[in-house]
Amino acid sequence: RGKTSGTKKDLGLPKSYVTSVFKHFAKTKVSSDVYPVLKEIMERYFDRLADDLEVYAAHANRKTIEVEDVELLMRRQGFVTDSMPVNVLIEKYLPMESRKLLIPVATSGNYVIPKPRRK
Amino acid sequence: MLKRVPMSKLKSLIKKKAHIRIGTAADAMVELNVLLFLHSLAEEARTKAFEEKSATIKACHVKAVCKKLLKQARG
């Protein structure tokens, strides 16, 4: 968590984003006092996420967090399994702009964006 | 329709340690992870609220399931 410059900096994701996503997935009425709890949960979640990703990257002797690291994390979290491959999740949840970054798409001139990942 | 996550915010959240860099498209994967986490949280909270015969999800329901889910989200 950022310790600098007062209260504005250490807010995690914006309130509107977190609540709207939560409401979208909840599909029932959500009382308005849920947000402080959500905020705390997200903070703890991100703390752990950052630590884990750093450890995975360091384990592979890298200083850069790559897609493989996050994929491994999701495998460990049980989101990605053998019957639920990561591409299915990407197509189900992510908007088109992010999907383009992750799944190779052929464009004109036989260019494939992004470069297919090495296996 | 879902909102887009603010990417720069997301990056700054992952990048608490100064020496760590984030590869291309890795932040999109993290976005996916956040969505999945919120999804499972919402589902669990809804079941909890349903168990307690409440039509709305209240803060106590979320609190009750958060421990389990944060444990699941361990890497």
XYZ file of N, CA and C in Angstrom:
582
model
N 0.817 -1.195 0.000
C 0.000 0.000 0.000
C 0.858 1.255 0.000
N 0.479 2.226 -0.781
C 1.277 3.448 -0.856
C 1.137 4.239 0.419
N 2.251 4.646 0.951
C 2.177 5.391 2.209
C 2.156 6.892 1.971
N 2.330 7.291 0.717
C 2.545 8.700 0.441
C 1.244 9.469 0.290
N 1.330 10.719 0.498
C 0.338 11.752 0.164
C -1.086 11.403 0.573
N -1.262 11.252 1.844
C -2.593 11.291 2.422
C -3.523 10.161 2.042
N -4.800 10.488 1.973
C -5.787 9.432 1.829
C -6.055 9.068 0.381
N -5.801 9.988 -0.514
C -6.234 9.744 -1.882
C -5.420 8.644 -2.547
N -4.165 8.565 -2.166
C -3.263 7.679 -2.872
C -3.520 6.203 -2.552
N -3.844 5.895 -1.296
C -3.863 4.482 -0.952
C -5.223 3.825 -1.209
N -6.112 4.557 -1.862
C -7.310 3.895 -2.340
C -6.914 2.923 -3.436
N -7.512 1.762 -3.413
C -7.182 0.799 -4.450
C -7.911 1.138 -5.734
N -8.635 0.165 -6.233
C -9.437 0.417 -7.411
C -10.567 1.385 -7.049
N -11.033 2.176 -8.007
C -12.084 3.137 -7.697
C -13.372 2.460 -7.233
N -14.076 3.173 -6.377
C -15.286 2.618 -5.779
C -16.310 2.227 -6.836
N -16.465 3.090 -7.831
C -17.488 2.820 -8.841
C -17.200 1.525 -9.567
N -15.911 1.287 -9.824
C -15.566 0.064 -10.541
C -15.878 -1.169 -9.714
N -15.375 -1.177 -8.461
C -15.527 -2.367 -7.624
C -17.006 -2.672 -7.389
N -17.775 -1.640 -7.058
C -19.177 -1.905 -6.767
C -19.937 -2.327 -8.018
N -19.636 -1.706 -9.141
C -20.410 -2.077 -10.326
C -20.103 -3.499 -10.751
N -18.837 -3.904 -10.649
C -18.515 -5.283 -11.011
C -19.172 -6.246 -10.038
N -19.113 -5.905 -8.765
C -19.702 -6.782 -7.759
C -21.203 -6.922 -7.986
N -21.850 -5.809 -8.266
C -23.293 -5.862 -8.496
C -23.618 -6.648 -9.755
N -22.769 -6.475 -10.744
C -22.988 -7.197 -11.990
C -22.972 -8.702 -11.762
N -22.041 -9.152 -10.938
C -21.926 -10.587 -10.720
C -22.922 -11.084 -9.686
N -23.363 -10.211 -8.785
C -24.194 -10.676 -7.680
C -25.608 -10.991 -8.146
N -26.118 -10.220 -9.073
C -27.429 -10.449 -9.663
C -28.576 -10.340 -8.665
N -28.305 -9.871 -7.461
C -29.406 -9.558 -6.544
C -29.164 -8.159 -5.999
N -30.037 -7.733 -5.114
C -29.824 -6.426 -4.519
C -28.597 -6.465 -3.621
N -27.845 -5.397 -3.664
C -26.656 -5.299 -2.828
C -26.824 -4.076 -1.940
N -26.711 -4.273 -0.636
C -26.892 -3.122 0.244
C -25.691 -2.203 0.152
N -25.905 -0.933 0.486
C -24.868 0.042 0.189
C -23.715 0.000 1.187
N -23.894 -0.717 2.302
C -22.792 -0.751 3.268
C -21.773 -1.834 2.932
N -21.908 -2.453 1.779
C -20.979 -3.521 1.411
C -19.628 -2.954 1.007
N -19.643 -1.727 0.466
C -18.402 -1.239 -0.129
C -17.190 -1.192 0.813
N -17.324 -0.693 2.064
C -16.134 -0.685 2.924
C -15.530 -2.068 3.114
N -16.384 -3.065 3.230
C -15.872 -4.433 3.357
C -15.163 -4.857 2.089
N -15.798 -4.562 0.955
C -15.186 -4.917 -0.324
C -13.826 -4.275 -0.487
N -13.759 -3.016 -0.065
C -12.509 -2.275 -0.224
C -11.395 -2.946 0.571
N -11.725 -3.322 1.781
C -10.702 -3.965 2.615
C -10.282 -5.300 2.020
N -11.256 -6.052 1.527
C -10.944 -7.344 0.923
C -10.032 -7.150 -0.275
N -10.356 -6.152 -1.114
C -9.549 -5.937 -2.306
C -8.130 -5.527 -1.942
N -8.007 -4.742 -0.877
C -6.661 -4.355 -0.474
C -5.833 -5.570 -0.080
N -6.437 -6.424 0.713
C -5.700 -7.618 1.141
C -5.406 -8.521 -0.032
N -6.391 -8.595 -0.924
C -6.222 -9.426 -2.113
C -5.049 -8.937 -2.959
N -4.970 -7.613 -3.154
C -3.897 -7.088 -3.995
C -2.540 -7.199 -3.320
N -2.528 -7.044 -2.004
C -1.267 -7.229 -1.298
C -0.691 -8.600 -1.583
N -1.575 -9.578 -1.457
C -1.110 -10.940 -1.653
C -0.757 -11.198 -3.095
N -1.595 -10.664 -3.992
C -1.354 -10.841 -5.417
C 0.012 -10.327 -5.822
N 0.345 -9.128 -5.342
C 1.624 -8.538 -5.716
C 2.777 -9.385 -5.196
N 2.643 -9.863 -3.947
C 3.711 -10.682 -3.389
C 3.888 -11.968 -4.184
N 2.768 -12.622 -4.477
C 2.843 -13.900 -5.179
C 3.486 -13.745 -6.541
N 3.021 -12.728 -7.281
C 3.552 -12.542 -8.628
C 5.032 -12.244 -8.588
N 5.446 -11.482 -7.586
C 6.861 -11.174 -7.480
C 7.668 -12.441 -7.232
N 7.132 -13.295 -6.364
C 7.843 -14.532 -6.059
C 7.940 -15.414 -7.292
N 6.851 -15.520 -8.046
C 6.879 -16.361 -9.243
C 7.892 -15.835 -10.248
N 7.899 -14.523 -10.441
C 8.834 -13.957 -11.404
C 10.262 -14.158 -10.933
N 10.497 -13.955 -9.634
C 11.856 -14.130 -9.112
C 12.296 -15.576 -9.220
N 11.344 -16.485 -9.081
C 11.681 -17.899 -9.186
C 12.171 -18.251 -10.580
N 11.626 -17.586 -11.580
C 12.070 -17.834 -12.949
C 13.224 -16.917 -13.332
N 13.876 -16.321 -12.341
C 15.005 -15.413 -12.562
C 14.642 -14.242 -13.469
N 13.457 -13.699 -13.259
C 13.063 -12.541 -14.044
C 12.763 -11.398 -13.097
N 12.799 -10.206 -13.647
C 12.348 -9.067 -12.859
C 11.049 -8.534 -13.416
N 10.551 -9.192 -14.449
C 9.328 -8.752 -15.103
C 8.243 -9.786 -14.874
N 7.079 -9.330 -14.521
C 5.952 -10.237 -14.367
C 5.377 -10.528 -15.743
N 5.338 -11.793 -16.112
C 4.850 -12.163 -17.431
C 3.483 -12.822 -17.322
N 2.914 -13.089 -18.497
C 1.586 -13.708 -18.528
C 1.610 -15.084 -17.868
N 2.724 -15.810 -18.069
C 2.815 -17.152 -17.486
C 2.687 -17.119 -15.977
N 3.252 -16.085 -15.376
C 3.197 -15.991 -13.913
C 1.758 -15.878 -13.435
N 1.005 -15.035 -14.115
C -0.385 -14.833 -13.699
C -1.190 -16.099 -13.962
N -0.838 -16.779 -15.061
C -1.542 -18.019 -15.368
C -1.270 -19.064 -14.292
N -0.020 -19.142 -13.888
C 0.328 -20.076 -12.812
C -0.427 -19.725 -11.539
N -0.512 -18.444 -11.250
C -1.236 -18.009 -10.055
C -2.694 -18.450 -10.124
N -3.295 -18.290 -11.298
C -4.709 -18.646 -11.409
C -4.898 -20.153 -11.329
N -3.877 -20.881 -11.776
C -3.928 -22.329 -11.627
C -3.903 -22.697 -10.146
N -3.018 -22.006 -9.417
C -2.912 -22.291 -7.989
C -4.181 -21.881 -7.245
N -4.839 -20.855 -7.749
C -6.063 -20.411 -7.098
C -7.259 -21.280 -7.450
N -7.079 -22.160 -8.425
C -8.167 -23.054 -8.785
C -9.112 -22.496 -9.812
N -8.782 -21.348 -10.396
C -9.639 -20.822 -11.450
C -9.384 -21.541 -12.763
N -8.104 -21.786 -13.023
C -7.737 -22.486 -14.241
C -7.467 -23.938 -13.877
N -8.189 -24.840 -14.507
C -7.924 -26.260 -14.295
C -7.786 -26.912 -15.662
N -7.607 -28.239 -15.656
C -7.453 -28.916 -16.939
C -8.739 -28.855 -17.756
N -9.868 -28.870 -17.050
C -11.130 -28.824 -17.795
C -11.559 -27.390 -18.089
N -10.875 -26.424 -17.501
C -11.225 -25.021 -17.727
C -9.978 -24.270 -18.163
N -9.653 -24.337 -19.423
C -8.417 -23.691 -19.862
C -8.511 -22.176 -19.799
N -7.349 -21.557 -19.813
C -7.301 -20.113 -19.556
C -7.953 -19.320 -20.681
N -7.883 -19.840 -21.905
C -8.463 -19.090 -23.024
C -9.972 -18.970 -22.912
N -10.589 -20.008 -22.354
C -12.041 -19.949 -22.179
C -12.404 -18.843 -21.199
N -11.649 -18.770 -20.120
C -11.903 -17.727 -19.128
C -11.707 -16.347 -19.738
N -10.648 -16.227 -20.537
C -10.372 -14.931 -21.163
C -11.543 -14.525 -22.035
N -12.050 -15.485 -22.823
C -13.138 -15.132 -23.725
C -14.415 -14.839 -22.969
N -14.580 -15.490 -21.824
C -15.820 -15.311 -21.084
C -15.847 -13.971 -20.356
N -14.718 -13.548 -19.814
C -14.751 -12.406 -18.909
C -14.195 -11.118 -19.475
N -13.185 -11.210 -20.313
C -12.494 -9.974 -20.650
C -13.142 -9.261 -21.824
N -13.106 -7.937 -21.805
C -13.578 -7.185 -22.955
C -12.624 -7.343 -24.130
N -13.104 -6.965 -25.287
C -12.381 -7.254 -26.529
C -10.959 -6.696 -26.521
N -10.774 -5.518 -25.958
C -9.452 -4.888 -26.061
C -8.396 -5.725 -25.341
N -8.778 -6.243 -24.168
C -7.812 -7.057 -23.441
C -7.657 -8.421 -24.085
N -8.758 -8.900 -24.641
C -8.700 -10.216 -25.254
C -7.715 -10.226 -26.410
N -7.694 -9.131 -27.156
C -6.787 -9.047 -28.295
C -5.342 -9.166 -27.852
N -5.052 -8.643 -26.670
C -3.673 -8.700 -26.187
C -3.268 -10.124 -25.842
N -4.235 -10.947 -25.453
C -3.890 -12.232 -24.873
C -4.028 -13.404 -25.823
N -4.998 -13.340 -26.711
C -5.206 -14.458 -27.626
C -4.709 -14.056 -29.006
N -3.847 -14.875 -29.583
C -3.315 -14.526 -30.896
C -4.421 -14.401 -31.942
N -4.382 -13.307 -32.669
C -5.364 -13.060 -33.713
C -4.597 -12.766 -34.988
N -5.012 -13.404 -36.066
C -4.365 -13.120 -37.334
C -4.945 -11.837 -37.904
N -4.074 -10.953 -38.373
C -4.555 -9.737 -39.026
C -4.072 -9.758 -40.463
N -4.385 -8.706 -41.181
C -4.025 -8.697 -42.598
C -2.524 -8.753 -42.776
N -2.098 -9.319 -43.873
C -0.679 -9.435 -44.139
C -0.020 -10.549 -43.363
N -0.810 -11.544 -42.933
C -0.271 -12.701 -42.218
C 0.473 -12.351 -40.946
N 0.184 -11.207 -40.366
C 0.769 -10.904 -39.072
C -0.139 -11.456 -37.992
N 0.450 -12.034 -36.996
C -0.329 -12.535 -35.878
C -0.034 -11.661 -34.677
N -1.119 -11.131 -34.083
C -0.951 -10.252 -32.930
C -1.616 -10.874 -31.734
N -1.011 -11.018 -30.576
C 0.408 -10.861 -30.339
C 1.155 -12.093 -30.817
N 2.456 -12.078 -30.693
C 3.225 -13.253 -31.080
C 2.773 -14.432 -30.234
N 2.532 -15.583 -30.862
C 2.120 -16.745 -30.074
C 3.144 -17.037 -28.997
N 2.614 -17.350 -27.801
C 3.542 -17.597 -26.697
C 4.255 -18.920 -26.891
N 5.485 -18.966 -26.430
C 6.187 -20.254 -26.484
C 5.577 -21.172 -25.455
N 5.541 -22.447 -25.814
C 4.906 -23.410 -24.913
C 5.956 -24.081 -24.037
N -23.189 -4.392 -19.395
C -21.813 -4.216 -19.888
C -20.901 -3.822 -18.738
N -19.799 -4.477 -18.699
C -18.854 -4.192 -17.616
C -17.995 -2.992 -17.946
N -17.620 -2.299 -16.896
C -16.675 -1.196 -17.069
C -15.274 -1.739 -17.304
N -14.462 -0.899 -17.918
C -13.052 -1.271 -18.015
C -12.369 -0.898 -16.711
N -11.425 -1.749 -16.324
C -10.644 -1.424 -15.141
C -9.631 -0.350 -15.526
N -9.398 0.633 -14.664
C -8.328 1.589 -14.979
C -6.972 0.915 -14.927
N -6.357 0.793 -16.089
C -5.140 -0.007 -16.204
C -3.968 0.561 -15.416
N -3.839 1.896 -15.439
C -2.679 2.468 -14.761
C -2.786 2.242 -13.264
N -4.019 2.312 -12.776
C -4.261 2.056 -11.355
C -3.873 0.618 -11.009
N -4.311 -0.275 -11.879
C -4.030 -1.688 -11.667
C -2.533 -1.929 -11.636
N -1.845 -1.291 -12.572
C -0.402 -1.471 -12.637
C 0.262 -0.983 -11.364
N -0.189 0.186 -10.906
C 0.457 0.727 -9.714
C 0.168 -0.145 -8.498
N -0.950 -0.859 -8.543
C -1.257 -1.739 -7.425
C -0.367 -2.975 -7.414
N -0.083 -3.494 -8.601
C 0.778 -4.674 -8.659
C 2.217 -4.298 -8.362
N 2.531 -3.057 -8.708
C 3.928 -2.655 -8.725
C 4.309 -1.927 -7.457
N 4.068 -2.582 -6.332
C 4.417 -1.901 -5.090
C 5.915 -1.861 -4.868
N 6.572 -2.906 -5.333
C 8.017 -2.931 -5.202
C 8.604 -2.278 -6.450
N 9.543 -1.388 -6.245
C 9.989 -0.533 -7.342
C 10.737 -1.302 -8.429
N 11.376 -2.411 -8.058
C 12.244 -3.060 -9.041
C 11.496 -4.018 -9.951
N 10.206 -4.216 -9.677
C 9.436 -5.172 -10.477
C 8.867 -4.486 -11.710
N 8.962 -5.175 -12.833
C 8.358 -4.643 -14.054
C 7.222 -5.565 -14.498
N 6.351 -5.014 -15.322
C 5.199 -5.792 -15.754
C 5.262 -5.984 -17.254
N 5.259 -7.226 -17.666
C 5.396 -7.528 -19.076
C 4.145 -7.154 -19.854
N 4.256 -7.163 -21.169
C 3.096 -6.823 -21.991
C 2.015 -7.856 -21.764
N 0.800 -7.407 -21.680
C -0.389 -8.245 -21.566
C -0.541 -8.904 -20.203
N 0.488 -8.793 -19.364
C 0.342 -9.387 -18.032
C -0.702 -8.632 -17.221
N -0.836 -7.334 -17.477
C -1.837 -6.580 -16.728
C -3.253 -6.971 -17.146
N -3.413 -7.362 -18.399
C -4.735 -7.833 -18.819
C -5.086 -9.132 -18.109
N -4.062 -9.974 -17.900
C -4.291 -11.207 -17.160
C -4.690 -10.899 -15.719
N -4.047 -9.892 -15.156
C -4.384 -9.526 -13.778
C -5.819 -9.018 -13.708
N -6.220 -8.284 -14.747
C -7.603 -7.823 -14.806
C -8.561 -9.010 -14.773
N -8.214 -10.041 -15.546
C -9.023 -11.255 -15.561
C -9.105 -11.859 -14.169
N -7.956 -11.873 -13.502
C -7.920 -12.443 -12.161
C -8.820 -11.668 -11.207
N -8.777 -10.346 -11.301
C -9.625 -9.522 -10.437
C -11.102 -9.823 -10.694
N -11.445 -9.943 -11.983
C -12.838 -10.219 -12.321
C -13.273 -11.570 -11.765
N -12.395 -12.562 -11.905
C -12.737 -13.894 -11.416
C -12.915 -13.885 -9.911
N -12.024 -13.147 -9.255
C -12.107 -13.080 -7.790
C -13.410 -12.432 -7.358
N -13.745 -11.307 -7.986
C -14.985 -10.619 -7.614
C -16.196 -11.478 -7.935
N -16.088 -12.236 -9.024
C -17.183 -13.118 -9.399
C -17.429 -14.162 -8.322
N -16.354 -14.832 -7.900
C -16.561 -15.874 -6.895
C -17.017 -15.259 -5.580
N -16.485 -14.082 -5.266
C -16.914 -13.397 -4.033
C -18.408 -13.096 -4.083
N -18.869 -12.582 -5.213
C -20.280 -12.230 -5.334
C -21.160 -13.467 -5.243
N -20.705 -14.546 -5.887
C -21.510 -15.761 -5.858
C -21.642 -16.303 -4.452
N -20.496 -16.348 -3.753
C -20.519 -16.887 -2.394
C -21.375 -16.017 -1.490
N -21.240 -14.710 -1.662
C -22.017 -13.804 -0.812
C -23.503 -13.967 -1.080
N -23.837 -14.209 -2.336
C -25.250 -14.381 -2.662
C -25.797 -15.657 -2.033
N -25.017 -16.742 -2.105
C -25.497 -17.979 -1.466
C -25.658 -17.780 0.027
N -24.694 -17.051 0.599
C -24.763 -16.807 2.039
C -26.026 -16.013 2.387
N -26.282 -14.994 1.595
C -27.471 -14.180 1.844
C -28.731 -15.019 1.677
N -28.690 -15.908 0.702
C -29.846 -16.776 0.452
C -30.076 -17.713 1.626
N -28.970 -18.245 2.164
C -29.069 -19.134 3.320
C -29.733 -18.431 4.495
N -29.405 -17.172 4.651
C -29.972 -16.439 5.780
C -31.282 -15.763 5.414
N -31.854 -16.179 4.331
C -33.187 -15.730 3.890
C -33.264 -14.214 3.746
N -32.187 -13.653 3.233
C -32.201 -12.219 2.994
C -32.126 -11.975 1.491
N -32.920 -11.044 1.018
C -32.973 -10.821 -0.430
C -31.832 -9.939 -0.901
N -31.253 -9.170 0.021
C -30.142 -8.316 -0.379
C -28.851 -8.819 0.247
N -27.763 -8.567 -0.451
C -26.461 -8.922 0.094
C -26.040 -7.818 1.049
N -25.818 -8.169 2.286
C -25.410 -7.166 3.267
C -23.943 -7.347 3.591
N -23.403 -6.345 4.294
C -21.968 -6.367 4.582
C -21.580 -7.608 5.372
N -22.467 -8.063 6.270
C -22.109 -9.213 7.098
C -21.978 -10.473 6.257
N -22.753 -10.579 5.198
C -22.632 -11.756 4.342
C -21.279 -11.785 3.648
N -20.895 -10.613 3.161
C -19.605 -10.552 2.470
C -18.474 -10.864 3.442
N -18.603 -10.313 4.639
C -17.565 -10.552 5.642
C -17.439 -12.030 5.955
N -18.583 -12.696 5.995
C -18.569 -14.104 6.379
C -17.844 -14.964 5.366
N -17.929 -14.591 4.088
C -17.304 -15.449 3.085
C -15.907 -14.981 2.695
N -15.519 -13.762 3.111
C -14.265 -13.219 2.583
C -13.061 -14.024 3.049
N -13.136 -14.564 4.266
C -11.982 -15.293 4.779
C -11.704 -16.519 3.925
N -12.743 -17.227 3.611
C -12.609 -18.432 2.807
C -12.033 -18.107 1.433
N -12.554 -17.008 0.845
C -12.144 -16.704 -0.518
C -10.728 -16.178 -0.586
N -10.371 -15.383 0.420
C -8.989 -14.888 0.414
C -8.026 -16.054 0.581
N -8.460 -17.051 1.333
C -7.629 -18.234 1.498
C -7.486 -18.967 0.176
N -8.594 -19.034 -0.547
C -8.555 -19.687 -1.857
C -7.645 -18.942 -2.818
N -7.612 -17.623 -2.678
C -6.871 -16.811 -3.633
C -5.381 -16.800 -3.353
N -4.952 -17.614 -2.409
C -3.516 -17.655 -2.142
C -2.767 -18.293 -3.292
N -1.616 -17.793 -3.598
C -0.835 -18.376 -4.690
C 0.035 -19.502 -4.224
